[in-house]
Amino acid sequence: MSEALAGTEAERAESIRMIRDSAAAVAPRGGDTRRVRALRFKDPGFDPAVLREMGALGWIGLRAPEAAGGAGLGMGEMCALAEELGAGLAPEPLIPSVLSATLLAAAEDRAALPRLLAGETYMPTAWQERPDTLEVPGSPDAPRRFIPQAAGAGGFLLPVREGGRIALYVLDAAGADLAIERTQDGGNYGTLRPALGEARRVADDVGAVLARALDEAALATAAYLLGVMERSFDLALNYLRTRQQFGRVIGSFQALQHRAADLRIQLGLTRASVESAAAALDAGAEGAVRRAAVSRAKARAAEASLLVTRQVIQLHGGIGYTDEYDAGLYLRKAMVLANQFGSAALHRRRFMKDAPEGAEE
């Protein structure tokens, strides 16, 4: 390995470490979940002040180029950050904000982008028209569904198909036809009926940028789920080390040790998939190679997070089923995010279509 390459890798590792450390200010690992519980099942479902703090830390612009006011960092950094936020169950919609920042940066929009990057407004991209898809029909009048934390949105980005291109519009939330539905984790989804007559057109064609940004959002969500399952597993290990039955800590029972070992394997496989996909994207993977890498990671994270968080509930026994105990918060979060930006089934199908010959999930 050349000294230059070694230096670059060392700098990258330090950058990722600093990203992880900075996340502790917002979502400390092992910290209490009182803030998360206080925000559940209330509008807007997150703390706008924390979203502004994320903007001040440069997280919303993490993937946007420096020329547009962003940080221009890679998916390695983005996934490390998402993992830490998942471990802390941060409800703030960082991943949808990063997606929108990528689109507005490509559109070179100087009106909405600065406020979005600063976290002063939440402006999700309303792209999805049906369940479980990563396709963007861009129908001008079709309702846009499953918009994360839409109750706190100050505006929306609307991709609209015009001929063979995907144009981008900005729609203010004031007066928008928006319906809100609660989610299992205490957040919300929105269904928006677009009114293009009231929207501002900001780009002629963002189709390629949007496809890449959706893949990056799917991978970041996989990393968030990795954080969720890691912290959930930590809770189970702590419980196994302290809970006693028949005069012995239950972690000494061989059957529970085997179950914990199986869950640790799931964590290791998921981490390998996420980190491999992030490295591939940072190395410039495009097209089918990019899609296959992302789909392998998202399919793995979606299934493993549900498996781990459900098993953690069982390892805790009766107390795990109570809402007052934190283990259930992680299961609820996994249930909501497992299908966001594509379910495991969708990503398995896409992986089989796009993976290089001979590749295995």
Coordinates of C-alpha atoms in Angstrom, one line a residue:
M1 CA 0.0 0.0 0.0
S2 CA 1.4 3.4 -1.0
E3 CA 2.0 6.1 1.7
A4 CA -0.5 8.4 -0.1
L5 CA -3.2 5.7 -0.1
A6 CA -2.5 4.8 3.5
G7 CA -2.8 8.5 4.4
T8 CA -6.0 8.9 2.6
E9 CA -7.5 5.8 4.3
A10 CA -6.4 7.1 7.7
E11 CA -7.9 10.5 7.0
R12 CA -11.2 8.8 6.0
A13 CA -11.3 6.7 9.1
E14 CA -10.7 9.8 11.2
S15 CA -13.5 11.6 9.4
I16 CA -15.9 8.7 10.1
R17 CA -14.8 8.6 13.7
M18 CA -15.5 12.4 14.1
I19 CA -18.9 11.9 12.5
R20 CA -19.8 9.2 15.0
D21 CA -18.6 11.3 17.9
S22 CA -20.6 14.3 16.8
A23 CA -23.8 12.2 16.7
A24 CA -23.5 11.7 20.5
A25 CA -24.6 15.3 21.0
V26 CA -28.0 14.5 19.5
A27 CA -28.5 10.8 19.9
P28 CA -26.1 9.3 22.5
R29 CA -25.7 5.6 22.5
G30 CA -27.0 4.1 25.7
G31 CA -28.6 7.4 26.7
D32 CA -32.1 7.6 28.0
T33 CA -35.1 7.6 25.7
R34 CA -37.2 10.2 27.5
R35 CA -36.8 12.6 24.6
V36 CA -37.9 10.0 22.1
R37 CA -40.9 9.1 24.2
A38 CA -41.9 12.7 24.7
L39 CA -42.2 13.2 21.0
R40 CA -44.2 10.1 20.1
F41 CA -47.7 10.4 18.7
K42 CA -47.6 14.2 18.7
D43 CA -47.2 16.6 15.9
P44 CA -44.8 17.1 14.2
G45 CA -43.2 13.9 15.6
F46 CA -39.7 15.3 15.9
D47 CA -38.0 18.3 17.5
P48 CA -37.5 21.2 15.0
A49 CA -34.7 22.6 17.3
V50 CA -32.8 19.3 16.9
L51 CA -33.3 19.4 13.2
R52 CA -31.7 22.9 13.2
E53 CA -28.8 21.5 15.2
M54 CA -28.3 18.8 12.6
G55 CA -28.2 21.5 10.0
A56 CA -25.7 23.5 12.0
L57 CA -23.5 20.4 12.3
G58 CA -23.6 20.1 8.5
W59 CA -25.4 16.8 8.5
I60 CA -28.2 17.8 6.1
G61 CA -25.7 18.9 3.5
L62 CA -23.3 16.0 4.2
R63 CA -23.8 14.6 0.6
A64 CA -24.3 18.0 -1.1
P65 CA -21.2 19.4 -2.9
E66 CA -19.2 22.1 -1.2
A67 CA -20.1 24.5 -4.1
A68 CA -23.7 24.3 -3.0
G69 CA -23.0 24.8 0.6
G70 CA -22.7 21.2 1.6
A71 CA -19.9 19.1 3.0
G72 CA -19.3 16.8 0.0
L73 CA -18.6 13.8 2.1
G74 CA -19.2 10.1 1.1
M75 CA -21.6 7.4 1.9
G76 CA -19.2 5.9 4.4
E77 CA -19.7 9.0 6.5
M78 CA -23.4 9.1 5.8
C79 CA -23.9 5.5 6.9
A80 CA -21.8 6.0 10.1
L81 CA -24.0 8.9 11.0
A82 CA -27.2 7.1 10.3
E83 CA -26.1 4.1 12.3
E84 CA -25.5 6.3 15.3
L85 CA -28.8 8.0 15.0
G86 CA -30.5 4.6 14.7
A87 CA -28.9 3.5 17.9
G88 CA -30.3 6.6 19.6
L89 CA -33.7 6.3 17.9
A90 CA -33.5 9.9 16.7
P91 CA -36.9 10.7 15.1
E92 CA -35.7 13.7 13.2
P93 CA -36.1 13.1 9.4
L94 CA -32.4 13.5 8.5
I95 CA -32.4 10.9 5.7
P96 CA -35.3 12.5 3.8
S97 CA -33.7 15.9 4.3
V98 CA -30.4 14.7 2.8
L99 CA -32.3 13.3 -0.2
S100 CA -34.0 16.7 -0.8
A101 CA -30.8 18.6 -0.3
T102 CA -29.2 16.4 -3.0
L103 CA -32.0 17.3 -5.4
L104 CA -32.0 21.0 -4.7
A105 CA -28.2 21.2 -5.0
A106 CA -28.4 19.6 -8.4
A107 CA -31.2 22.0 -9.3
E108 CA -28.9 24.9 -8.2
D109 CA -31.9 26.3 -6.3
R110 CA -30.7 29.3 -4.2
A111 CA -34.1 30.0 -2.7
A112 CA -35.1 26.9 -0.7
L113 CA -31.7 25.1 -0.4
P114 CA -30.0 27.4 2.2
R115 CA -33.0 27.1 4.6
L116 CA -33.1 23.3 4.1
L117 CA -29.4 22.9 4.7
A118 CA -29.6 25.0 7.9
G119 CA -32.5 22.8 9.2
E120 CA -34.7 25.9 9.3
T121 CA -37.4 24.1 7.3
Y122 CA -38.1 20.4 6.6
M123 CA -38.9 19.9 2.9
P124 CA -39.3 16.1 2.1
T125 CA -39.4 14.8 -1.5
A126 CA -43.0 13.6 -2.3
W127 CA -42.1 11.0 -4.9
Q128 CA -43.9 7.8 -3.9
E129 CA -47.3 7.0 -5.5
R130 CA -47.8 3.4 -4.4
P131 CA -46.5 1.0 -1.7
D132 CA -43.1 -0.7 -1.9
T133 CA -41.4 0.8 -4.8
L134 CA -38.3 2.8 -5.8
E135 CA -39.8 3.8 -9.2
V136 CA -40.9 7.5 -9.7
P137 CA -43.8 7.7 -12.1
G138 CA -44.0 11.5 -11.5
S139 CA -47.7 11.7 -12.3
P140 CA -48.8 15.3 -12.1
D141 CA -52.0 14.7 -10.3
A142 CA -51.4 11.5 -8.4
P143 CA -51.4 11.5 -4.6
R144 CA -47.9 11.2 -3.2
R145 CA -47.9 8.8 -0.3
F146 CA -45.7 7.7 2.6
I147 CA -44.0 11.0 3.1
P148 CA -42.0 10.6 6.4
Q149 CA -42.8 13.0 9.2
A150 CA -44.9 15.1 6.9
A151 CA -46.7 16.8 9.8
G152 CA -43.6 18.9 10.3
A153 CA -43.0 19.8 6.7
G154 CA -42.7 23.4 5.6
G155 CA -42.8 22.5 2.0
F156 CA -42.4 19.6 -0.4
L157 CA -40.4 18.7 -3.5
L158 CA -42.4 17.3 -6.3
P159 CA -40.8 15.3 -9.1
V160 CA -43.1 15.5 -12.1
R161 CA -42.7 13.6 -15.4
E162 CA -42.8 15.9 -18.4
G163 CA -42.2 14.0 -21.6
G164 CA -39.2 11.8 -21.0
R165 CA -37.8 13.8 -18.2
I166 CA -38.4 14.3 -14.4
A167 CA -38.9 18.0 -13.6
L168 CA -38.7 19.2 -10.0
Y169 CA -41.2 21.6 -8.3
V170 CA -41.3 23.2 -4.9
L171 CA -44.6 23.4 -3.2
D172 CA -45.2 25.4 0.0
A173 CA -46.9 23.4 2.8
A174 CA -49.3 26.3 3.6
G175 CA -52.7 25.3 2.2
A176 CA -51.4 22.0 0.9
D177 CA -53.9 19.1 0.6
L178 CA -52.2 16.9 3.2
A179 CA -53.5 14.0 5.2
I180 CA -51.5 12.6 8.2
E181 CA -51.4 9.0 9.4
R182 CA -49.7 7.8 12.6
T183 CA -47.0 5.2 12.4
Q184 CA -46.1 2.4 14.9
D185 CA -43.1 4.2 16.3
G186 CA -45.0 7.4 17.1
G187 CA -44.1 9.3 14.0
N188 CA -46.3 10.0 11.0
Y189 CA -46.6 9.6 7.2
G190 CA -48.3 12.1 4.9
T191 CA -50.4 11.7 1.8
L192 CA -50.2 14.8 -0.4
R193 CA -52.4 15.7 -3.3
P194 CA -50.2 18.0 -5.4
A195 CA -51.3 21.3 -6.8
L196 CA -48.8 22.2 -9.5
G197 CA -50.5 25.5 -10.2
E198 CA -49.3 26.7 -6.8
A199 CA -45.8 25.1 -7.1
R200 CA -42.5 26.7 -8.3
R201 CA -40.5 24.8 -11.0
V202 CA -36.8 24.6 -10.1
A203 CA -35.3 22.0 -12.5
D204 CA -36.0 20.6 -15.9
D205 CA -34.6 17.1 -15.3
V206 CA -33.5 15.5 -12.1
G207 CA -34.3 11.9 -13.1
A208 CA -30.7 10.5 -12.8
V209 CA -30.0 12.5 -9.6
L210 CA -33.2 11.3 -8.0
A211 CA -32.5 7.6 -8.8
R212 CA -29.1 7.8 -7.2
A213 CA -30.4 9.8 -4.2
L214 CA -33.1 7.2 -3.6
D215 CA -30.5 4.5 -3.6
E216 CA -28.4 6.5 -1.2
A217 CA -31.5 7.0 1.1
A218 CA -32.2 3.2 1.0
L219 CA -28.6 2.5 2.0
A220 CA -28.7 5.2 4.8
T221 CA -31.9 3.6 6.1
A222 CA -30.2 0.2 6.2
A223 CA -27.4 1.8 8.3
Y224 CA -30.0 3.4 10.6
L225 CA -31.6 -0.1 11.0
L226 CA -28.2 -1.5 11.8
G227 CA -27.9 1.0 14.7
V228 CA -31.4 0.1 15.8
M229 CA -30.6 -3.6 16.0
E230 CA -27.2 -3.1 17.6
R231 CA -28.6 -1.0 20.5
S232 CA -31.5 -3.4 20.9
F233 CA -29.1 -6.3 21.1
D234 CA -27.0 -4.4 23.7
L235 CA -30.2 -4.1 25.8
A236 CA -30.7 -7.9 25.6
L237 CA -27.1 -8.6 26.6
N238 CA -27.3 -6.3 29.6
Y239 CA -30.5 -8.0 30.7
L240 CA -29.0 -11.5 30.3
R241 CA -26.1 -10.5 32.4
T242 CA -28.2 -9.2 35.3
R243 CA -31.5 -11.2 35.4
Q244 CA -31.4 -14.2 37.7
Q245 CA -33.4 -17.4 37.8
F246 CA -32.9 -20.4 39.9
G247 CA -29.9 -18.7 41.6
R248 CA -28.1 -18.1 38.3
V249 CA -27.9 -15.2 35.8
I250 CA -29.9 -16.3 32.8
G251 CA -27.1 -15.4 30.5
S252 CA -25.3 -18.6 31.7
F253 CA -28.1 -20.8 30.2
Q254 CA -26.7 -22.4 27.1
A255 CA -30.0 -22.1 25.1
L256 CA -30.0 -18.3 25.5
Q257 CA -26.3 -18.1 24.7
H258 CA -26.9 -19.9 21.4
R259 CA -29.8 -17.6 20.6
A260 CA -27.6 -14.5 21.3
A261 CA -24.8 -15.9 19.2
D262 CA -27.2 -16.3 16.2
L263 CA -28.3 -12.7 16.6
R264 CA -24.7 -11.5 16.7
I265 CA -24.1 -13.2 13.4
Q266 CA -27.0 -11.3 11.9
L267 CA -25.4 -8.0 13.2
G268 CA -22.1 -8.9 11.6
L269 CA -23.6 -9.9 8.2
T270 CA -25.7 -6.7 8.1
R271 CA -22.6 -4.5 9.0
A272 CA -20.6 -6.2 6.3
S273 CA -23.3 -5.6 3.7
V274 CA -23.8 -1.9 4.6
E275 CA -20.1 -1.1 4.7
S276 CA -19.5 -2.9 1.5
A277 CA -22.3 -1.0 -0.3
A278 CA -21.1 2.3 1.1
A279 CA -17.5 1.6 -0.2
A280 CA -18.9 0.6 -3.6
L281 CA -20.8 3.8 -4.0
D282 CA -17.9 5.9 -2.8
A283 CA -15.7 4.1 -5.4
G284 CA -18.1 5.4 -8.1
A285 CA -20.4 2.4 -8.6
E286 CA -23.3 3.3 -11.0
G287 CA -26.2 1.6 -12.7
A288 CA -26.8 -2.1 -12.0
V289 CA -23.7 -2.4 -9.8
R290 CA -24.9 0.4 -7.5
R291 CA -28.4 -0.9 -7.3
A292 CA -27.2 -4.5 -6.5
A293 CA -25.0 -3.3 -3.7
V294 CA -27.7 -1.1 -2.2
S295 CA -30.3 -3.8 -2.5
R296 CA -28.2 -6.5 -0.8
A297 CA -27.6 -4.2 2.2
K298 CA -31.2 -3.0 2.5
A299 CA -32.7 -6.5 2.1
R300 CA -30.3 -7.8 4.8
A301 CA -31.0 -4.9 7.2
A302 CA -34.7 -5.0 6.8
E303 CA -35.0 -8.7 7.6
A304 CA -32.3 -8.8 10.2
S305 CA -33.6 -5.8 12.1
L306 CA -37.0 -7.3 12.5
L307 CA -35.5 -10.7 13.5
V308 CA -33.2 -9.2 16.1
T309 CA -35.6 -6.7 17.7
R310 CA -38.3 -9.4 17.9
Q311 CA -35.9 -11.9 19.5
V312 CA -34.8 -9.2 21.9
I313 CA -38.4 -8.9 23.1
Q314 CA -38.5 -12.6 23.7
L315 CA -35.1 -12.7 25.5
H316 CA -36.5 -10.1 28.0
G317 CA -39.6 -12.2 28.7
G318 CA -42.7 -10.5 30.0
I319 CA -41.1 -7.2 30.7
G320 CA -40.1 -6.8 27.0
Y321 CA -43.7 -6.7 26.0
T322 CA -44.5 -3.6 28.1
D323 CA -44.4 -0.2 26.5
E324 CA -42.6 1.2 29.5
Y325 CA -39.5 -0.9 28.7
D326 CA -37.2 0.5 26.0
A327 CA -36.8 -2.8 24.0
G328 CA -40.2 -2.2 22.4
L329 CA -39.2 1.2 21.0
Y330 CA -36.6 -0.5 18.8
L331 CA -39.0 -3.1 17.5
R332 CA -41.5 -0.3 16.6
K333 CA -38.8 1.6 14.8
A334 CA -37.7 -1.4 12.8
M335 CA -41.3 -2.2 11.9
V336 CA -41.7 1.3 10.4
L337 CA -38.3 1.6 8.6
A338 CA -38.0 -2.0 7.3
N339 CA -40.1 -1.1 4.3
Q340 CA -39.1 2.5 3.8
F341 CA -37.3 3.0 0.5
G342 CA -38.1 -0.6 -0.4
S343 CA -38.9 -3.8 1.5
A344 CA -36.7 -6.8 1.7
A345 CA -38.8 -8.6 -0.9
L346 CA -38.4 -5.7 -3.4
H347 CA -34.7 -5.4 -2.8
R348 CA -34.2 -9.2 -3.2
R349 CA -36.0 -9.0 -6.6
R350 CA -33.9 -6.0 -7.6
F351 CA -30.7 -7.7 -6.5
M352 CA -31.4 -10.8 -8.5
K353 CA -32.0 -8.6 -11.6
D354 CA -29.0 -6.4 -11.2
A355 CA -26.3 -8.4 -9.4
P356 CA -23.3 -9.5 -11.4
E357 CA -23.4 -13.1 -12.5
G358 CA -22.4 -15.4 -9.7
A359 CA -23.0 -12.9 -6.9
E360 CA -24.8 -14.1 -3.9
E361 CA -26.9 -12.2 -1.4

